[in-house]
XYZ file of C-alpha atoms in Angstrom:
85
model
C -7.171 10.383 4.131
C -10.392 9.056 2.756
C -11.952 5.989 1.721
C -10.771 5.583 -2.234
C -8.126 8.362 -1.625
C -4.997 6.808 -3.655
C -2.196 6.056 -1.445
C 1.330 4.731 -2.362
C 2.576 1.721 -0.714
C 6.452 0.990 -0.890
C 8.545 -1.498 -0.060
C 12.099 -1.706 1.832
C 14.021 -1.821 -1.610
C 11.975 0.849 -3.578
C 8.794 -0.955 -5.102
C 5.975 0.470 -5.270
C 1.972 0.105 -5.658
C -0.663 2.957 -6.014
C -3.898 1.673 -4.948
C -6.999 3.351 -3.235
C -7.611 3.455 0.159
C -10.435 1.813 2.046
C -10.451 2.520 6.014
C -11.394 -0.781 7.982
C -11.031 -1.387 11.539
C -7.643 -3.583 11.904
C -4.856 -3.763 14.652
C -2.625 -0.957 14.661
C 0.167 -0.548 12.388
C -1.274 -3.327 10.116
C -1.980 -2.886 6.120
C -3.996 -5.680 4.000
C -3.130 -5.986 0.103
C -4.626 -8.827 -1.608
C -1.070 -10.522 -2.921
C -2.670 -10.880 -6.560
C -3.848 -6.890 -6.684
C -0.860 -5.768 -9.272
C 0.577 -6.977 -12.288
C 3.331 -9.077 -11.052
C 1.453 -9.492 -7.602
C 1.753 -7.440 -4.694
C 5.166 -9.341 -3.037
C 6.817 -9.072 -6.277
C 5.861 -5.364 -6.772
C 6.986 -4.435 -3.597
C 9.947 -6.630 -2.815
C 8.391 -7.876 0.409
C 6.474 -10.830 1.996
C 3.474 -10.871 4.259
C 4.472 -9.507 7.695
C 7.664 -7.386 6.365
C 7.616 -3.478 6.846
C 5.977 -1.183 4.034
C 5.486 2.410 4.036
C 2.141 4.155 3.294
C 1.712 7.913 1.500
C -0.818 10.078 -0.235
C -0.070 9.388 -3.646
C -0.317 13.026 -4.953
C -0.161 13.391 -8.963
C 3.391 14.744 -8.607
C 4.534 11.474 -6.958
C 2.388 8.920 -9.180
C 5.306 6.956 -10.837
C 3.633 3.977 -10.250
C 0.805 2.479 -12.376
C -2.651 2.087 -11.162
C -2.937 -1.481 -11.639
C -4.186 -2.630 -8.803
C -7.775 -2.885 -6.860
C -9.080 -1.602 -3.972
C -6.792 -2.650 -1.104
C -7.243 -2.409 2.875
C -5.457 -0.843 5.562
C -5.119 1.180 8.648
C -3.459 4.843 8.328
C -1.584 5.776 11.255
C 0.497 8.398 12.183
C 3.657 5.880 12.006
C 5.521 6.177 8.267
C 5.619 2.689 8.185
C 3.724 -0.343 8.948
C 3.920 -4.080 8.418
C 2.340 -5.218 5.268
């Protein structure tokens, strides 16, 4: 994945966030939202508080369910499924 490719980010109990990606050098395993970057705020969105486990995906058209409401968020892609928000 590339910078501003959209990715999904979900949360332990189904929530969800489409935002694009920006690359930037963090620890392993880590992704950065800003917790005001959705509608309802990022925690509420996703069901989870800083430090809790999220997955990342390519968000591909077919899986878009989500809104793009949010900005640009940061992260690190690894090969894990998921990492902690």
């Amino acid at each position: 994945l590339a910078d501003g490719a959209p990715v999904r980010v979900t949360g332990p109990a189904g929530g969800a966030v489409r935002l694009p990606l920006e690359v930037t050098p963090m620890p392993d395993r880590v992704v950065w939202l800003p917790l005001r970057s959705t509608g309802r705020g990022a925690a509420a969105e996703l069901g989870v508080l800083p430090g809790q486990v999220v997955r990342l995906t390519a968000d591909t058209a077919d899986t878009a369910d989500t809104a793009d409401t949010g900005t640009a968020g940061t992260g690190t892609v690894t090969t894990a499924p998921e990492v902690q928000a």
